Coordinates of C-alpha atoms in Angstrom, one line a residue:
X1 CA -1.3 -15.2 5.3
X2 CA -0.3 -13.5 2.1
X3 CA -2.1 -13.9 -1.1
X4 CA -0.5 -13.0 -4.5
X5 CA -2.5 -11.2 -7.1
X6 CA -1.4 -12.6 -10.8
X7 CA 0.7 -10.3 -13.4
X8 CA -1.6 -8.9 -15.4
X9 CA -4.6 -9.0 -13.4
X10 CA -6.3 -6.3 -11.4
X11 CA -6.0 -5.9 -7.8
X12 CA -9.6 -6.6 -6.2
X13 CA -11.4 -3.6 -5.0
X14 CA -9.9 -1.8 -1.6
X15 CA -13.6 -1.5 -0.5
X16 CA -14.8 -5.2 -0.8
X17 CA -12.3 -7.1 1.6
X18 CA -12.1 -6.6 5.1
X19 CA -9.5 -4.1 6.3
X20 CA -7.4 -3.5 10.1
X21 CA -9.3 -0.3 11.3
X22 CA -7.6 2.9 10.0
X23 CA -6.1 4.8 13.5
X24 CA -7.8 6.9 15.8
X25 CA -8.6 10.1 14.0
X26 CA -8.4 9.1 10.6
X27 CA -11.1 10.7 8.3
X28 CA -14.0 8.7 7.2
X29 CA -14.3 8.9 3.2
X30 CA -17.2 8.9 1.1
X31 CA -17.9 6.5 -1.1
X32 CA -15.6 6.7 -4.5
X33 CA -16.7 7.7 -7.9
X34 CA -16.8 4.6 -9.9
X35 CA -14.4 4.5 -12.6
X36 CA -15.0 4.4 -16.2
X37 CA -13.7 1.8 -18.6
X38 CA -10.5 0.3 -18.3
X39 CA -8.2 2.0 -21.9
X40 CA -7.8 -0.6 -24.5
X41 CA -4.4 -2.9 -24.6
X42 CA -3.1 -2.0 -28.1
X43 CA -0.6 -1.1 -30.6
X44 CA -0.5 2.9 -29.9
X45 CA -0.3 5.4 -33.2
X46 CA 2.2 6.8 -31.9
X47 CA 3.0 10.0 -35.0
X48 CA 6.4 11.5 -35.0
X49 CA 6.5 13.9 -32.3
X50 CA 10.4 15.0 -32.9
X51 CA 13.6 15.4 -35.2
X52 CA 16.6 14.7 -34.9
X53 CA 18.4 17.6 -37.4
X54 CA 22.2 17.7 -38.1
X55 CA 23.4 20.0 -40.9
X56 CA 20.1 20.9 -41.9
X57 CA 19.0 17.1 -42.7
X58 CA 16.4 14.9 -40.5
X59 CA 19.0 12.4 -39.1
X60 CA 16.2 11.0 -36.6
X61 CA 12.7 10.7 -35.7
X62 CA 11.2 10.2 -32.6
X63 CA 7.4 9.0 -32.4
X64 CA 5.1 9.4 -29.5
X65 CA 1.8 10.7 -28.3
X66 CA 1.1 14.0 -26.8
X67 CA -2.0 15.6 -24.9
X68 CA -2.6 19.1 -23.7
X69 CA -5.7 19.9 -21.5
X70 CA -7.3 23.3 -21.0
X71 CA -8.4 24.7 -17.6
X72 CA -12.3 22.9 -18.2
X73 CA -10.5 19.6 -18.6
X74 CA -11.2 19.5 -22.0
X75 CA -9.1 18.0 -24.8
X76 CA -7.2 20.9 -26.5
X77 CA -4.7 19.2 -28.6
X78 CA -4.0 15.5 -29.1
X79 CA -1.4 13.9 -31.0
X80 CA -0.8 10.1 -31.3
X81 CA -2.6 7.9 -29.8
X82 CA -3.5 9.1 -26.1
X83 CA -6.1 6.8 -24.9
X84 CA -4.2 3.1 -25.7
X85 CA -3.4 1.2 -22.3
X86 CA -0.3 2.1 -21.6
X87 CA 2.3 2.3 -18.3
X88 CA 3.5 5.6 -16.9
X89 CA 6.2 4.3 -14.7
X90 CA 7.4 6.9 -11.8
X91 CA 5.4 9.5 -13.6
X92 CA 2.8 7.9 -11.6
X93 CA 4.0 8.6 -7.9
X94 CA 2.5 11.6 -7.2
X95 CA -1.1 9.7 -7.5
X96 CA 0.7 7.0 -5.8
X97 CA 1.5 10.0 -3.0
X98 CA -2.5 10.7 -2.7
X99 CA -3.1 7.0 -2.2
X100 CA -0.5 6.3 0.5
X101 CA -2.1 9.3 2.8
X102 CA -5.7 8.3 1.7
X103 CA -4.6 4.7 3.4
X104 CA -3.6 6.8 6.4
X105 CA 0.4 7.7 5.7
X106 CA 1.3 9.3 8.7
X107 CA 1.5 13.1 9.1
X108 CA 5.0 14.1 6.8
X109 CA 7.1 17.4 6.9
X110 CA 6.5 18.5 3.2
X111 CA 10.0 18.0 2.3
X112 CA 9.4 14.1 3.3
X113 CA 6.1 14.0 1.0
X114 CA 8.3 15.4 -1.7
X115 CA 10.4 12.5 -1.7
X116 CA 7.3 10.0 -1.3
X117 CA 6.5 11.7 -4.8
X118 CA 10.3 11.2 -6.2
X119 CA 12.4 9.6 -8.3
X120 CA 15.3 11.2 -6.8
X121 CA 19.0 11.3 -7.9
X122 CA 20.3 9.6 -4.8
X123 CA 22.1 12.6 -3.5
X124 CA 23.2 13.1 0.3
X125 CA 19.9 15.3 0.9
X126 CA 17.8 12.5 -0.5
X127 CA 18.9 9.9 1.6
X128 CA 19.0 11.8 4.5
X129 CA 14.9 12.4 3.9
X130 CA 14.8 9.0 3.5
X131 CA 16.1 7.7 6.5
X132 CA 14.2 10.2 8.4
X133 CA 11.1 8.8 7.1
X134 CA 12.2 5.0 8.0
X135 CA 13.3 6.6 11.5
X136 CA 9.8 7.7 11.9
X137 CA 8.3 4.7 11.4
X138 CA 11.2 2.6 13.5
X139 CA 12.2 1.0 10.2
X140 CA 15.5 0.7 8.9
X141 CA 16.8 0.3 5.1
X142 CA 16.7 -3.6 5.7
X143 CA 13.1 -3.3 5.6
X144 CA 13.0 -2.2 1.6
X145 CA 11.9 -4.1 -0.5
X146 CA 12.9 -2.2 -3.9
X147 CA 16.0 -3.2 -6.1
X148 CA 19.3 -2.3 -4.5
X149 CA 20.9 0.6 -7.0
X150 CA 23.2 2.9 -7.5
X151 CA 22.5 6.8 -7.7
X152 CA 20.5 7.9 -10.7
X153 CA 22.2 11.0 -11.1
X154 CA 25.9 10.2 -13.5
X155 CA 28.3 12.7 -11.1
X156 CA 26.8 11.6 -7.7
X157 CA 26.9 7.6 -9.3
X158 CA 30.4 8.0 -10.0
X159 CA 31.2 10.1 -6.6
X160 CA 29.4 6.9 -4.9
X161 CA 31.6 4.4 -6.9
X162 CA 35.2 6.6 -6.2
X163 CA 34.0 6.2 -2.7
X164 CA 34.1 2.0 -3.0
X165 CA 30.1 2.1 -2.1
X166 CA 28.0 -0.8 -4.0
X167 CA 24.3 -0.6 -4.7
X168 CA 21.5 -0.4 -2.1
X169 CA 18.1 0.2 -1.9
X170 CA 18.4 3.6 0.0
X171 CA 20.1 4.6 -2.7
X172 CA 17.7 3.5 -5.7
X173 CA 15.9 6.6 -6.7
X174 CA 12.2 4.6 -5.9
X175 CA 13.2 4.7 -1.9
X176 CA 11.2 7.6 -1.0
X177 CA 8.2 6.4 -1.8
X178 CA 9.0 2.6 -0.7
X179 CA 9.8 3.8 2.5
X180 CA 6.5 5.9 2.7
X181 CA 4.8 2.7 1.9
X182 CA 6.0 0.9 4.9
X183 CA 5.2 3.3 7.1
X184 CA 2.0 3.5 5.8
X185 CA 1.1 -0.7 6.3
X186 CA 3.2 -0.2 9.8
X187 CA 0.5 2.4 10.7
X188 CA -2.4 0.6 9.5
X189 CA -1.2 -2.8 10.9
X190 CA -0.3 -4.3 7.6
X191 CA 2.0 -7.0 7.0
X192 CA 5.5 -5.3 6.5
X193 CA 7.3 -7.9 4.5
X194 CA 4.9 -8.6 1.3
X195 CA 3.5 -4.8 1.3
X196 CA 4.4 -4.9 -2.7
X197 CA 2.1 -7.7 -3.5
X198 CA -0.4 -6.1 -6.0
X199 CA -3.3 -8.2 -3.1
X200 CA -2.0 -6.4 0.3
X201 CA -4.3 -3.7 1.8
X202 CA -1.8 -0.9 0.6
X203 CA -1.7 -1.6 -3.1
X204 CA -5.2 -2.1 -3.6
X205 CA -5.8 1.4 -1.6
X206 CA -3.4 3.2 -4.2
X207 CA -4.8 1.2 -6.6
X208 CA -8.3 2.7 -5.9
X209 CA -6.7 5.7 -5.9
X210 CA -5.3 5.8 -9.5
X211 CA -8.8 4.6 -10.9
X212 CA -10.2 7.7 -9.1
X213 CA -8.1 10.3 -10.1
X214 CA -7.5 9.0 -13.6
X215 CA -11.4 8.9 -14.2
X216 CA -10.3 4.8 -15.5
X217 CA -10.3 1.4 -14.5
X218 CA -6.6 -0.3 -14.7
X219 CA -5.9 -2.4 -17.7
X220 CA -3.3 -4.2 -16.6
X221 CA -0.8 -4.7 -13.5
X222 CA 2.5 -5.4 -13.7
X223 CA 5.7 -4.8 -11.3
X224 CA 8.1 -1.4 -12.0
X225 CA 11.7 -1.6 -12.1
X226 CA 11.8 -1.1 -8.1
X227 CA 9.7 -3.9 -7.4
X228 CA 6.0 -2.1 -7.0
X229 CA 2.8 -2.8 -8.6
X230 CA 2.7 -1.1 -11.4
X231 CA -1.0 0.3 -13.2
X232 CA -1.5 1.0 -16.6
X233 CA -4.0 3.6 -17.6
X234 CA -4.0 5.9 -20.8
X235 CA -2.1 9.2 -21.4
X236 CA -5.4 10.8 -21.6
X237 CA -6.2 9.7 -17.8
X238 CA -2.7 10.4 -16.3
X239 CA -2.7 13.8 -17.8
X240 CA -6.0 13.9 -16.2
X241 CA -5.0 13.0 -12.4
X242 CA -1.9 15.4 -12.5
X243 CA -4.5 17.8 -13.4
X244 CA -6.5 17.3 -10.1
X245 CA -3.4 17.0 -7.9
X246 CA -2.4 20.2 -9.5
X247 CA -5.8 22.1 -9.3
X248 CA -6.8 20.3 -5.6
X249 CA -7.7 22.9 -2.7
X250 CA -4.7 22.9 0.2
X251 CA -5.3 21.1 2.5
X252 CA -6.4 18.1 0.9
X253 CA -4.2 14.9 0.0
X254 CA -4.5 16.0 -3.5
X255 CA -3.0 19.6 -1.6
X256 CA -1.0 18.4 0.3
X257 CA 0.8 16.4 -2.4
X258 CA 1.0 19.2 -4.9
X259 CA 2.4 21.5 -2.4
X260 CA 4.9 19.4 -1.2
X261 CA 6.3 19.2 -4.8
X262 CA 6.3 23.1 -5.4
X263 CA 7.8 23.6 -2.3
X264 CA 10.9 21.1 -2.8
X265 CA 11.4 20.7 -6.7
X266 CA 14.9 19.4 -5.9
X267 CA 13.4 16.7 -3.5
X268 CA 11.1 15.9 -6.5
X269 CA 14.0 15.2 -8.8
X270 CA 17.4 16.1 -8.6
X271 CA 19.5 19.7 -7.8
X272 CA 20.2 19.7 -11.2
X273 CA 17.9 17.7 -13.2
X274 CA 15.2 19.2 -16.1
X275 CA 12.2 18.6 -14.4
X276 CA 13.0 20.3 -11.3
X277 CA 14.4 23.5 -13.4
X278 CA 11.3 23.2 -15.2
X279 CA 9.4 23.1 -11.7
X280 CA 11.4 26.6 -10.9
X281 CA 11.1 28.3 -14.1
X282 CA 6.8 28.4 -14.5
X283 CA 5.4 29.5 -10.9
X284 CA 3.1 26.8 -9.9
X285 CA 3.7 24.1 -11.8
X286 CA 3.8 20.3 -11.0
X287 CA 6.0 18.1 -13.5
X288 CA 6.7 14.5 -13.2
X289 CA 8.8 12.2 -15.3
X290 CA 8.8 8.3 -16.2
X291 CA 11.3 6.2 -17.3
X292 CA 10.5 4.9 -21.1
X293 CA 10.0 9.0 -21.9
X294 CA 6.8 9.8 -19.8
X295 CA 6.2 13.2 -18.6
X296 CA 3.5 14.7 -16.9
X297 CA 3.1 18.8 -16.2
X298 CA 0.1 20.3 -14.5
X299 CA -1.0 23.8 -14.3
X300 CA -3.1 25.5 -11.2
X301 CA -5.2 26.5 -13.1
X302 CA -6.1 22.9 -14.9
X303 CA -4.0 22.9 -17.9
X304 CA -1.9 20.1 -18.4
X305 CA 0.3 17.9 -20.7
X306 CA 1.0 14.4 -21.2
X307 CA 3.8 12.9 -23.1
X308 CA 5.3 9.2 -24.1
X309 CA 7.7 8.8 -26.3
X310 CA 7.1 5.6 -28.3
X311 CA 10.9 4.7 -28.2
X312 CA 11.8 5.3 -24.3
X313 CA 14.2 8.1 -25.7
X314 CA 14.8 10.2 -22.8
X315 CA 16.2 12.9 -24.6
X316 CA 13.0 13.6 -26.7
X317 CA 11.1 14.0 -23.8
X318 CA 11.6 17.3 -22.8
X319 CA 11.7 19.4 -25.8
X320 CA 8.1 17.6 -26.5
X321 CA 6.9 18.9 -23.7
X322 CA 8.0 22.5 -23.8
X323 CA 6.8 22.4 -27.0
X324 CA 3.3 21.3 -25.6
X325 CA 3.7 24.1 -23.1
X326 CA 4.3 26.7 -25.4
X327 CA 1.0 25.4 -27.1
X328 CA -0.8 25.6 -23.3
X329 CA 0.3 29.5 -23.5
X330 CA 3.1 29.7 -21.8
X331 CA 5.7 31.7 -22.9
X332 CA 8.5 29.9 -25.6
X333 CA 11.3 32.8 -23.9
X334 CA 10.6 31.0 -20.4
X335 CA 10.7 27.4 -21.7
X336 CA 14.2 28.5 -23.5
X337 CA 17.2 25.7 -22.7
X338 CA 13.9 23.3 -22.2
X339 CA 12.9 23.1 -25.7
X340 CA 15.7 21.6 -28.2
X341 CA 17.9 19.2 -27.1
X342 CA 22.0 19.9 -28.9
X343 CA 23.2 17.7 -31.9
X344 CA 27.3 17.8 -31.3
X345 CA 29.6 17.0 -34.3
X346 CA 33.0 17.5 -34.2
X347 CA 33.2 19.0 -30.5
X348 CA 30.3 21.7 -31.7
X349 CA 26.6 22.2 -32.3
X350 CA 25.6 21.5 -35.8
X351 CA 22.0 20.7 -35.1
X352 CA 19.1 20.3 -32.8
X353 CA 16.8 17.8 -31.4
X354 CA 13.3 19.7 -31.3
X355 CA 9.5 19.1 -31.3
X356 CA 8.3 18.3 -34.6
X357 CA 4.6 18.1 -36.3
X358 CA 2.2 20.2 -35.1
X359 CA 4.0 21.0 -32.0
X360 CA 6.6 22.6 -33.9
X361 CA 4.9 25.9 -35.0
X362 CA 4.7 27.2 -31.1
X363 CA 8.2 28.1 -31.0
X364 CA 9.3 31.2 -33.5
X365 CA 11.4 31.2 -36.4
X366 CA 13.3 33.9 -34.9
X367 CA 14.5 32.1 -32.0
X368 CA 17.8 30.6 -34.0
X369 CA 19.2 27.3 -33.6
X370 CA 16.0 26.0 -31.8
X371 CA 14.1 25.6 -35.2
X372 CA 16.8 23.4 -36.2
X373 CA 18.2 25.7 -39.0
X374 CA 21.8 25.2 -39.0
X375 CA 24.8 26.4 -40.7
X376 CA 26.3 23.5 -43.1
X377 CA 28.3 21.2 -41.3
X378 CA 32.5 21.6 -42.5

């Protein structure tokens, strides 16, 4: 018999109720750090992380929070307000990829683990990694349980629509990791058809896992757009657990998640998309986005960035965080095309979205349009 967890309420502890014996094989784990104290559920100070510019004028401003971590862990620049309760939508996957092969997610090709980690753009590849991973199991797409969509991605939406195909849930850029979570409960023995219920086995694993990794007890729980449990922590302790998956030895689940995601950026994301040319561009680095503008980059060596913008503006997001970058040390010339963000008037460029605040001095005057120094508009 199912039981339901209310919205808003924390999912009981993995390790208190009684729990099908993991498969033959599967490593015993020690016993869990416990977490610290759940982030408060607030208004955020978000500060104004971003301007919109057009003919030399601030047309817009975009507010947010922002938090960069050094190598030691430590706090090296904070902006806004990074320890509120807050949600990190599919930002989160990749600690919901540790927690699905902590609760014993069968052995994955890397390309598979990618996807498990995705919010991907519902290309051909995509769904073909899918399906391989339902195949595995001996599932089929009828066994989803996330929202039927169309593609993410605008060209391959309107290539699906041209070709008179309707939303499904293989397509809805959440099926990688929905897929990977049935085959997780089939391999434990779990119920199959309320595995999204904040109380099943799976959820309260993953669960665990987030209030690990994050170094935080969940505030609240509510359901994502696909349908999953969804945890909220603080920026602070997000940026924190991409640090670990980031920094984690191979070999590990931490390991084995982060090098899935270096290996197949595209899997991660989309051919095409920012955060898998970001991926490409600095060697070794893990980047996640969230709907609502969340975006998480991680270092191998420990540095890291957090970023929410307070509006859900996705457009913001990424110059934010190139900006952040530059401030880790990584060079502005690299993060070029990543930083600013065109403001078109009259078929041209007469101005630039681009970090603002204190985020704003780690990319040189001399680098043109991207300060958002424009010539008058006609």
């Amino acid at each position: 018999m199912s039981h339901s967890t209310p919205a808003g309420a924390i999912p009981p502890s993995p390790s208190r109720p009684a729990q099908p014996p993991a498969p033959e094989g599967t490593p015993v784990r020690e016993e869990r750090p416990v977490p610290g104290e759940p982030p408060a559920v607030r208004e955020p100070a978000h500060v104004p992380v971003a301007h919109v510019l057009r003919g030399g004028v601030i047309e817009g401003v975009h507010h947010g929070s922002v938090v960069v971590l050094a190598a030691d862990g430590g706090v090296e620049f904070r902006a806004g307000d990074i320890e509120a309760a807050f949600y990190p939508r599919s930002a989160l996957k990749p600690v919901q990829a540790v927690g699905l092969l902590r609760a014993g997610l069968p052995a994955l090709d890397s390309e598979s683990l990618a996807l498990t980690a995705a919010s991907h753009s519902g290309e051909e590849s995509h769904l073909a990694v899918a399906r391989r991973i339902l195949d595995a199991a001996g599932l089929t797409e009828d066994d989803l349980r996330n929202v039927p969509d169309l593609p993410y991605d605008p060209a391959v939406r309107d290539e699906w629509i041209r070709a008179g195909r309707g939303p499904s849930r293989l397509a809805q850029n959440c099926s990688g990791k929905h897929a990977a979570m049935l085959m997780t409960a089939k391999a434990r023995g779990w119920p199959l058809e309320n595995y999204l219920d904040p109380g099943h086995p799976l959820q309260r694993e993953i669960a665990s896992t987030v209030e690990e990794l994050t170094g935080q007890a969940i505030a609240r729980v509510t359901v994502d757009g696909c349908g999953a449990p969804l945890f909220a922590v603080s920026l602070h302790g997000l940026t924190r657990a991409a640090a670990r998956i980031a920094t984690a030895a191979p070999g590990t689940d931490e390991g084995r998640v982060a090098h899935a995601m270096r290996e197949h950026p595209g899997m991660v994301s989309g051919s095409g998309r920012d955060v898998a040319r970001l991926m490409r561009a600095v060697p070794g680095l893990l980047a996640k986005d969230g709907f609502e503008g969340v975006q998480i980059v991680a270092l191998p060596d420990g540095r890291a960035v957090g970023v929410k913008i307070a509006d859900g503006a996705d457009r913001a997001r990424m110059p934010v965080t190139a900006a952040a970058l530059a401030r880790c040390g990584i060079d502005p010339e690299i993060l070029a095309g990543f930083d600013r963000v065109p403001v078109i008037g009259g078929g041209r460029e007469v101005g630039t979205l681009r970090a603002a605040g204190a985020l704003a001095p780690f990319f040189a005057p001399s680098a043109g349009s991207r300060t958002g120094s424009v010539p008058p508009a006609a």
